[in-house]
Amino acid sequence: MRNRIFIKLLAAFLVVILAAAVIFDVTIGRAWQASLRAEIERTLVEKTELVAHRVETDRSHSLADIAAQEGHAAGARVTIIDPTGHVLADSEANSANMENHASRPEFSAALAGTIGRNERRSTTIGTPFLYVAVPISGGAVRLAYPLSDVEAVSTELRHNLEWTTAAVFGFAFLVAAIAASWSARRLERIVEVAGRIADGDLHARILEKSPDEIGRVAGAIDKTAVRVEQSFAEVRSSQRQLETLLNSMQDAVIAVSDDGLVQWANQPMDRLVPQRTRLHQPVVETIRDPDFLATVREATATRKVKTARATSIVPGRTFDVTAAPLPGGGAVAVLRDLTETERVEKTRRDFIANVSHELRTPLTSIQGYAETLLDSTPDHGAPNREFLEIIRKNSGRMSRLTEDLLTLARVESGETRFDVEPVPPSEILHDAEESFREIARAHGIDLHINIKDAPVPETLPMVLADREAIHQVFSNLIDNALKYGATGGRVVLGARTVPHAVEFFVQDFGAGIGSEHLPRLFERFYRVDKARSRESGGTGLGLAIAKHIMLAHGGSIRAESELGHGSTFLFALPNA
Ligand code: ADP
């Protein structure tokens, strides 16, 4: 890893340094050579002008001498020509043997009055020269400088430059290697610490102090690690709190993954099962109760809260199981032990049933004697008759109350066995109508079966019902409709199909019930108008009994009402 970063950095530096060296070498070398050439040319022009001046002014020496002397002094070849191009003197050749020079580019420029320059191979000597010619009166003077000298200087210059570049390159390479190694080491540390953090070591820190980019990356990683460590600690602390809370509960709690493995369980759960909870094992190895398992499976599959009663988790104990789906899949189940609650409930029911039963005989006796006394009391003994009437009325009420209490206790406890069979809804409806038609008429109320807005009862599917019990439900509802909805003048019975059931209804057109009372209407002893209920001989138990009969049938019951527009009581019986 380190080598890879180091080599990449070094390679990048190397490319940059090489490019810089090449550019430096080429540009500086060229510029230097150009300036050297310009300098040589300038000096040659100056020297040529000086020689020209001497040729024009020196009358004491021959042209050949001047050419020889000046050529020696300048380290260049000197050639003097007349205006026709005929060579008058030359420092290195015999002028007599030399051809006419008027056509040489530099001489032709000088003879035209300007300074002539040219660079070529000499036909006389055969080597490359730089020629400069200046005009003089009566011809022109030319100096020729061998370019081999210039090239020698240039070569030396290039060598110097190359050495310098190599030295600079070497130094730069050393600095680059140190910088690359330093950066690579810092990056390596970052990678190493990041790896440790990823592996779960949240205490690992890079601790870079440098303010550069690498330092800033290191700082950001350190900061992230601190944050993650803090969040982790918070999560762990709240997890511990939750565990403590769940362990201190009385209910047993167990979490199951969507593939049916136990994920977690609280201590009450551990205490509940003799073999203790088997974590990460199929839940069936911990709890075998089929109702419990089905509830957990359903909650997992449907993502909805499901409840059930389980009786075989611990022999002799009943549990209420509530399974709720977990956000990440699977479900959590809460097991509440109902054994004690059910025992208390049963005791309460038994007590009520016993008291009611015990009161039955004395109450019948009181009622009987009051009636006998009433029969034997003459009309003129009016005050006594009035007292006896009160005794008879109240003992009758108490008798009804105990009867209703007994009925309710028996239905609730399951003691009353319902003889459930497929029954045509029309039969149930006609029975109810026949039983109450005359009573209703006596109250001045019209009781009839609705066939206008509801289907003809004969067309409805069979329902599962105990005829007598359902007749009692109808009796309670019609009785209430006659008592509390009499002002409407009519009571309508009917039935219609709903999904998987037939819904029967009793509708009156009386005063109706306020919506605030509807949710509590089926509670025992709940009365909307207490005085009216008592006066009409009601016990406050009629609807509670109807509700329990319906529950025992696997059906449901509800009320719809609007003040001033009457009430409708509806109950549904499952299809046969
Ligand atoms: P009760 O013996 O008092 O009639 P129920 O349990 O049968 O007891 O009814 C509970 C209460 O519901 C009644 O006291 C009455 O106030 C109200 N109620 C029941 N049916 C009707 C109805 N058809 N119209 C108006 N109020 C009703």
PDB file of N, CA, C and O and ligand atoms in Angstrom, residues 404 476-477 479-485 506 508 510-513 521-530 532-534 536-545 561 566-569, ligand 1:
ATOM      1  N   ASP A 404     -81.782 -11.490  35.352  1.00  0.00           N
ATOM      2  CA  ASP A 404     -80.876 -10.973  34.309  1.00  0.00           C
ATOM      3  C   ASP A 404     -79.418 -11.193  34.705  1.00  0.00           C
ATOM      4  O   ASP A 404     -78.579 -11.557  33.876  1.00  0.00           O
ATOM      5  N   ASN A 476     -84.918  -8.487  23.692  1.00  0.00           N
ATOM      6  CA  ASN A 476     -84.336  -7.349  24.412  1.00  0.00           C
ATOM      7  C   ASN A 476     -84.369  -6.091  23.546  1.00  0.00           C
ATOM      8  O   ASN A 476     -84.684  -5.004  24.039  1.00  0.00           O
ATOM      9  N   LEU A 477     -84.001  -6.246  22.246  1.00  0.00           N
ATOM     10  CA  LEU A 477     -83.931  -5.068  21.375  1.00  0.00           C
ATOM     11  C   LEU A 477     -85.327  -4.509  21.084  1.00  0.00           C
ATOM     12  O   LEU A 477     -85.534  -3.298  21.104  1.00  0.00           O
ATOM     13  N   ASP A 479     -88.017  -4.974  22.905  1.00  0.00           N
ATOM     14  CA  ASP A 479     -88.520  -4.448  24.175  1.00  0.00           C
ATOM     15  C   ASP A 479     -88.023  -3.016  24.381  1.00  0.00           C
ATOM     16  O   ASP A 479     -88.792  -2.110  24.721  1.00  0.00           O
ATOM     17  N   ASN A 480     -86.708  -2.804  24.152  1.00  0.00           N
ATOM     18  CA  ASN A 480     -86.142  -1.448  24.279  1.00  0.00           C
ATOM     19  C   ASN A 480     -86.788  -0.491  23.285  1.00  0.00           C
ATOM     20  O   ASN A 480     -87.096   0.658  23.620  1.00  0.00           O
ATOM     21  N   ALA A 481     -86.968  -0.961  22.029  1.00  0.00           N
ATOM     22  CA  ALA A 481     -87.547  -0.096  20.994  1.00  0.00           C
ATOM     23  C   ALA A 481     -88.949   0.339  21.408  1.00  0.00           C
ATOM     24  O   ALA A 481     -89.334   1.492  21.202  1.00  0.00           O
ATOM     25  N   LEU A 482     -89.716  -0.599  22.009  1.00  0.00           N
ATOM     26  CA  LEU A 482     -91.080  -0.249  22.441  1.00  0.00           C
ATOM     27  C   LEU A 482     -91.047   0.691  23.641  1.00  0.00           C
ATOM     28  O   LEU A 482     -91.878   1.575  23.774  1.00  0.00           O
ATOM     29  N   LYS A 483     -90.028   0.468  24.521  1.00  0.00           N
ATOM     30  CA  LYS A 483     -89.954   1.295  25.744  1.00  0.00           C
ATOM     31  C   LYS A 483     -89.455   2.703  25.434  1.00  0.00           C
ATOM     32  O   LYS A 483     -89.996   3.685  25.905  1.00  0.00           O
ATOM     33  N   TYR A 484     -88.333   2.758  24.666  1.00  0.00           N
ATOM     34  CA  TYR A 484     -87.664   4.066  24.509  1.00  0.00           C
ATOM     35  C   TYR A 484     -87.942   4.747  23.166  1.00  0.00           C
ATOM     36  O   TYR A 484     -87.599   5.913  22.991  1.00  0.00           O
ATOM     37  N   GLY A 485     -88.508   3.984  22.205  1.00  0.00           N
ATOM     38  CA  GLY A 485     -88.705   4.597  20.880  1.00  0.00           C
ATOM     39  C   GLY A 485     -90.179   4.667  20.526  1.00  0.00           C
ATOM     40  O   GLY A 485     -90.525   4.781  19.345  1.00  0.00           O
ATOM     41  N   VAL A 506     -83.144  -3.862  14.340  1.00  0.00           N
ATOM     42  CA  VAL A 506     -84.398  -3.408  14.952  1.00  0.00           C
ATOM     43  C   VAL A 506     -84.324  -1.895  14.938  1.00  0.00           C
ATOM     44  O   VAL A 506     -83.418  -1.320  15.536  1.00  0.00           O
ATOM     45  N   ASP A 508     -86.198   1.859  15.474  1.00  0.00           N
ATOM     46  CA  ASP A 508     -87.352   2.636  15.965  1.00  0.00           C
ATOM     47  C   ASP A 508     -87.189   4.078  15.521  1.00  0.00           C
ATOM     48  O   ASP A 508     -86.141   4.452  14.981  1.00  0.00           O
ATOM     49  N   GLY A 510     -87.993   6.811  17.566  1.00  0.00           N
ATOM     50  CA  GLY A 510     -88.238   7.615  18.771  1.00  0.00           C
ATOM     51  C   GLY A 510     -87.219   8.725  18.955  1.00  0.00           C
ATOM     52  O   GLY A 510     -86.701   9.284  17.971  1.00  0.00           O
ATOM     53  N   ALA A 511     -86.881   8.986  20.241  1.00  0.00           N
ATOM     54  CA  ALA A 511     -86.044  10.144  20.580  1.00  0.00           C
ATOM     55  C   ALA A 511     -84.573   9.959  20.162  1.00  0.00           C
ATOM     56  O   ALA A 511     -83.839  10.923  20.026  1.00  0.00           O
ATOM     57  N   GLY A 512     -84.153   8.708  19.972  1.00  0.00           N
ATOM     58  CA  GLY A 512     -82.754   8.457  19.596  1.00  0.00           C
ATOM     59  C   GLY A 512     -81.813   8.554  20.788  1.00  0.00           C
ATOM     60  O   GLY A 512     -82.239   8.857  21.912  1.00  0.00           O
ATOM     61  N   ILE A 513     -80.539   8.277  20.541  1.00  0.00           N
ATOM     62  CA  ILE A 513     -79.529   8.264  21.618  1.00  0.00           C
ATOM     63  C   ILE A 513     -78.390   9.191  21.211  1.00  0.00           C
ATOM     64  O   ILE A 513     -77.951   9.145  20.040  1.00  0.00           O
ATOM     65  N   LEU A 521     -73.004   1.832  25.462  1.00  0.00           N
ATOM     66  CA  LEU A 521     -74.376   1.335  25.562  1.00  0.00           C
ATOM     67  C   LEU A 521     -74.475  -0.140  25.976  1.00  0.00           C
ATOM     68  O   LEU A 521     -75.403  -0.535  26.664  1.00  0.00           O
ATOM     69  N   PHE A 522     -73.464  -0.923  25.569  1.00  0.00           N
ATOM     70  CA  PHE A 522     -73.545  -2.361  25.816  1.00  0.00           C
ATOM     71  C   PHE A 522     -72.875  -2.780  27.130  1.00  0.00           C
ATOM     72  O   PHE A 522     -72.734  -3.962  27.410  1.00  0.00           O
ATOM     73  N   GLU A 523     -72.431  -1.771  27.931  1.00  0.00           N
ATOM     74  CA  GLU A 523     -71.854  -2.104  29.250  1.00  0.00           C
ATOM     75  C   GLU A 523     -72.999  -2.428  30.202  1.00  0.00           C
ATOM     76  O   GLU A 523     -74.086  -1.853  30.080  1.00  0.00           O
ATOM     77  N   ARG A 524     -72.701  -3.316  31.189  1.00  0.00           N
ATOM     78  CA  ARG A 524     -73.777  -3.654  32.124  1.00  0.00           C
ATOM     79  C   ARG A 524     -74.140  -2.427  32.971  1.00  0.00           C
ATOM     80  O   ARG A 524     -73.269  -1.632  33.315  1.00  0.00           O
ATOM     81  N   PHE A 525     -75.380  -2.262  33.241  1.00  0.00           N
ATOM     82  CA  PHE A 525     -75.965  -1.174  34.040  1.00  0.00           C
ATOM     83  C   PHE A 525     -75.786   0.227  33.435  1.00  0.00           C
ATOM     84  O   PHE A 525     -76.003   1.210  34.114  1.00  0.00           O
ATOM     85  N   TYR A 526     -75.356   0.293  32.168  1.00  0.00           N
ATOM     86  CA  TYR A 526     -75.238   1.624  31.565  1.00  0.00           C
ATOM     87  C   TYR A 526     -76.611   2.034  31.044  1.00  0.00           C
ATOM     88  O   TYR A 526     -77.246   1.323  30.272  1.00  0.00           O
ATOM     89  N   ARG A 527     -77.068   3.190  31.523  1.00  0.00           N
ATOM     90  CA  ARG A 527     -78.368   3.676  31.072  1.00  0.00           C
ATOM     91  C   ARG A 527     -78.214   5.109  30.612  1.00  0.00           C
ATOM     92  O   ARG A 527     -77.506   5.886  31.248  1.00  0.00           O
ATOM     93  N   VAL A 528     -78.917   5.445  29.539  1.00  0.00           N
ATOM     94  CA  VAL A 528     -78.852   6.818  29.032  1.00  0.00           C
ATOM     95  C   VAL A 528     -79.687   7.707  29.958  1.00  0.00           C
ATOM     96  O   VAL A 528     -79.245   8.742  30.426  1.00  0.00           O
ATOM     97  N   ASP A 529     -80.904   7.241  30.234  1.00  0.00           N
ATOM     98  CA  ASP A 529     -81.791   8.006  31.126  1.00  0.00           C
ATOM     99  C   ASP A 529     -82.185   7.061  32.268  1.00  0.00           C
ATOM    100  O   ASP A 529     -83.084   6.223  32.120  1.00  0.00           O
ATOM    101  N   LYS A 530     -81.484   7.222  33.421  1.00  0.00           N
ATOM    102  CA  LYS A 530     -81.650   6.271  34.535  1.00  0.00           C
ATOM    103  C   LYS A 530     -83.098   6.202  35.022  1.00  0.00           C
ATOM    104  O   LYS A 530     -83.667   5.127  35.172  1.00  0.00           O
ATOM    105  N   ARG A 532     -85.890   7.041  33.624  1.00  0.00           N
ATOM    106  CA  ARG A 532     -86.822   6.478  32.644  1.00  0.00           C
ATOM    107  C   ARG A 532     -86.677   4.954  32.594  1.00  0.00           C
ATOM    108  O   ARG A 532     -87.669   4.229  32.548  1.00  0.00           O
ATOM    109  N   SER A 533     -85.412   4.489  32.656  1.00  0.00           N
ATOM    110  CA  SER A 533     -85.170   3.061  32.588  1.00  0.00           C
ATOM    111  C   SER A 533     -85.811   2.352  33.780  1.00  0.00           C
ATOM    112  O   SER A 533     -86.480   1.327  33.621  1.00  0.00           O
ATOM    113  N   ARG A 534     -85.596   2.952  34.979  1.00  0.00           N
ATOM    114  CA  ARG A 534     -86.145   2.316  36.189  1.00  0.00           C
ATOM    115  C   ARG A 534     -87.664   2.277  36.144  1.00  0.00           C
ATOM    116  O   ARG A 534     -88.290   1.278  36.410  1.00  0.00           O
ATOM    117  N   SER A 536     -89.545   2.280  33.666  1.00  0.00           N
ATOM    118  CA  SER A 536     -90.087   1.321  32.701  1.00  0.00           C
ATOM    119  C   SER A 536     -89.722  -0.120  33.067  1.00  0.00           C
ATOM    120  O   SER A 536     -89.949  -1.037  32.291  1.00  0.00           O
ATOM    121  N   GLY A 537     -89.140  -0.289  34.244  1.00  0.00           N
ATOM    122  CA  GLY A 537     -88.834  -1.642  34.722  1.00  0.00           C
ATOM    123  C   GLY A 537     -87.554  -2.219  34.149  1.00  0.00           C
ATOM    124  O   GLY A 537     -87.310  -3.413  34.261  1.00  0.00           O
ATOM    125  N   GLY A 538     -86.739  -1.379  33.554  1.00  0.00           N
ATOM    126  CA  GLY A 538     -85.478  -1.866  32.966  1.00  0.00           C
ATOM    127  C   GLY A 538     -84.449  -2.203  34.040  1.00  0.00           C
ATOM    128  O   GLY A 538     -84.467  -1.620  35.124  1.00  0.00           O
ATOM    129  N   THR A 539     -83.577  -3.156  33.716  1.00  0.00           N
ATOM    130  CA  THR A 539     -82.544  -3.545  34.689  1.00  0.00           C
ATOM    131  C   THR A 539     -81.172  -2.997  34.290  1.00  0.00           C
ATOM    132  O   THR A 539     -80.220  -3.064  35.066  1.00  0.00           O
ATOM    133  N   GLY A 540     -81.060  -2.498  33.074  1.00  0.00           N
ATOM    134  CA  GLY A 540     -79.753  -1.997  32.598  1.00  0.00           C
ATOM    135  C   GLY A 540     -78.850  -3.134  32.149  1.00  0.00           C
ATOM    136  O   GLY A 540     -77.656  -2.940  31.930  1.00  0.00           O
ATOM    137  N   LEU A 541     -79.427  -4.335  31.994  1.00  0.00           N
ATOM    138  CA  LEU A 541     -78.597  -5.495  31.618  1.00  0.00           C
ATOM    139  C   LEU A 541     -78.978  -6.089  30.267  1.00  0.00           C
ATOM    140  O   LEU A 541     -78.256  -6.923  29.730  1.00  0.00           O
ATOM    141  N   GLY A 542     -80.082  -5.634  29.698  1.00  0.00           N
ATOM    142  CA  GLY A 542     -80.603  -6.217  28.456  1.00  0.00           C
ATOM    143  C   GLY A 542     -79.575  -6.205  27.335  1.00  0.00           C
ATOM    144  O   GLY A 542     -79.337  -7.238  26.693  1.00  0.00           O
ATOM    145  N   LEU A 543     -78.943  -5.050  27.085  1.00  0.00           N
ATOM    146  CA  LEU A 543     -77.992  -4.950  25.968  1.00  0.00           C
ATOM    147  C   LEU A 543     -76.704  -5.729  26.266  1.00  0.00           C
ATOM    148  O   LEU A 543     -76.110  -6.296  25.358  1.00  0.00           O
ATOM    149  N   ALA A 544     -76.309  -5.752  27.585  1.00  0.00           N
ATOM    150  CA  ALA A 544     -75.103  -6.509  27.954  1.00  0.00           C
ATOM    151  C   ALA A 544     -75.329  -7.996  27.677  1.00  0.00           C
ATOM    152  O   ALA A 544     -74.446  -8.686  27.146  1.00  0.00           O
ATOM    153  N   ILE A 545     -76.522  -8.486  28.015  1.00  0.00           N
ATOM    154  CA  ILE A 545     -76.831  -9.901  27.754  1.00  0.00           C
ATOM    155  C   ILE A 545     -76.804 -10.159  26.246  1.00  0.00           C
ATOM    156  O   ILE A 545     -76.184 -11.128  25.775  1.00  0.00           O
ATOM    157  N   SER A 561     -77.469   5.714  15.905  1.00  0.00           N
ATOM    158  CA  SER A 561     -78.572   6.571  16.337  1.00  0.00           C
ATOM    159  C   SER A 561     -78.255   8.036  16.126  1.00  0.00           C
ATOM    160  O   SER A 561     -77.087   8.426  16.053  1.00  0.00           O
ATOM    161  N   GLY A 566     -84.537   8.580  16.027  1.00  0.00           N
ATOM    162  CA  GLY A 566     -84.660   7.160  16.329  1.00  0.00           C
ATOM    163  C   GLY A 566     -83.324   6.431  16.370  1.00  0.00           C
ATOM    164  O   GLY A 566     -82.273   7.030  16.149  1.00  0.00           O
ATOM    165  N   SER A 567     -83.399   5.120  16.701  1.00  0.00           N
ATOM    166  CA  SER A 567     -82.178   4.315  16.837  1.00  0.00           C
ATOM    167  C   SER A 567     -82.330   3.031  16.051  1.00  0.00           C
ATOM    168  O   SER A 567     -83.439   2.530  15.859  1.00  0.00           O
ATOM    169  N   THR A 568     -81.160   2.493  15.626  1.00  0.00           N
ATOM    170  CA  THR A 568     -81.162   1.179  14.975  1.00  0.00           C
ATOM    171  C   THR A 568     -80.136   0.318  15.696  1.00  0.00           C
ATOM    172  O   THR A 568     -78.989   0.738  15.869  1.00  0.00           O
ATOM    173  N   PHE A 569     -80.553  -0.854  16.152  1.00  0.00           N
ATOM    174  CA  PHE A 569     -79.623  -1.807  16.764  1.00  0.00           C
ATOM    175  C   PHE A 569     -79.406  -2.931  15.753  1.00  0.00           C
ATOM    176  O   PHE A 569     -80.372  -3.467  15.204  1.00  0.00           O
TER     177      PHE A 569
HETATM  178  P1  ADP B   1     -82.613  -1.254  30.258  1.00  0.00           P
HETATM  179  O1  ADP B   1     -83.043  -2.427  31.075  1.00  0.00           O
HETATM  180  O2  ADP B   1     -82.413  -0.044  31.065  1.00  0.00           O
HETATM  181  O3  ADP B   1     -83.489  -1.085  29.101  1.00  0.00           O
HETATM  182  P2  ADP B   1     -80.641  -2.025  28.339  1.00  0.00           P
HETATM  183  O4  ADP B   1     -79.294  -2.643  28.540  1.00  0.00           O
HETATM  184  O5  ADP B   1     -81.615  -2.802  27.557  1.00  0.00           O
HETATM  185  O6  ADP B   1     -81.163  -1.665  29.770  1.00  0.00           O
HETATM  186  O7  ADP B   1     -80.433  -0.634  27.657  1.00  0.00           O
HETATM  187  C1  ADP B   1     -79.470   0.279  28.165  1.00  0.00           C
HETATM  188  C2  ADP B   1     -79.924   1.704  27.980  1.00  0.00           C
HETATM  189  O8  ADP B   1     -79.844   2.035  26.576  1.00  0.00           O
HETATM  190  C3  ADP B   1     -81.331   1.966  28.326  1.00  0.00           C
HETATM  191  O9  ADP B   1     -81.418   2.314  29.697  1.00  0.00           O
HETATM  192  C4  ADP B   1     -81.705   3.127  27.450  1.00  0.00           C
HETATM  193  O10 ADP B   1     -81.362   4.353  28.096  1.00  0.00           O
HETATM  194  C5  ADP B   1     -80.828   2.957  26.233  1.00  0.00           C
HETATM  195  N1  ADP B   1     -81.598   2.402  25.079  1.00  0.00           N
HETATM  196  C6  ADP B   1     -81.647   1.091  24.725  1.00  0.00           C
HETATM  197  N2  ADP B   1     -82.407   0.926  23.593  1.00  0.00           N
HETATM  198  C7  ADP B   1     -82.835   2.184  23.250  1.00  0.00           C
HETATM  199  C8  ADP B   1     -83.639   2.693  22.169  1.00  0.00           C
HETATM  200  N3  ADP B   1     -84.185   1.888  21.255  1.00  0.00           N
HETATM  201  N4  ADP B   1     -83.841   4.019  22.140  1.00  0.00           N
HETATM  202  C9  ADP B   1     -83.295   4.845  23.053  1.00  0.00           C
HETATM  203  N5  ADP B   1     -82.542   4.419  24.078  1.00  0.00           N
HETATM  204  C10 ADP B   1     -82.318   3.106  24.187  1.00  0.00           C
END
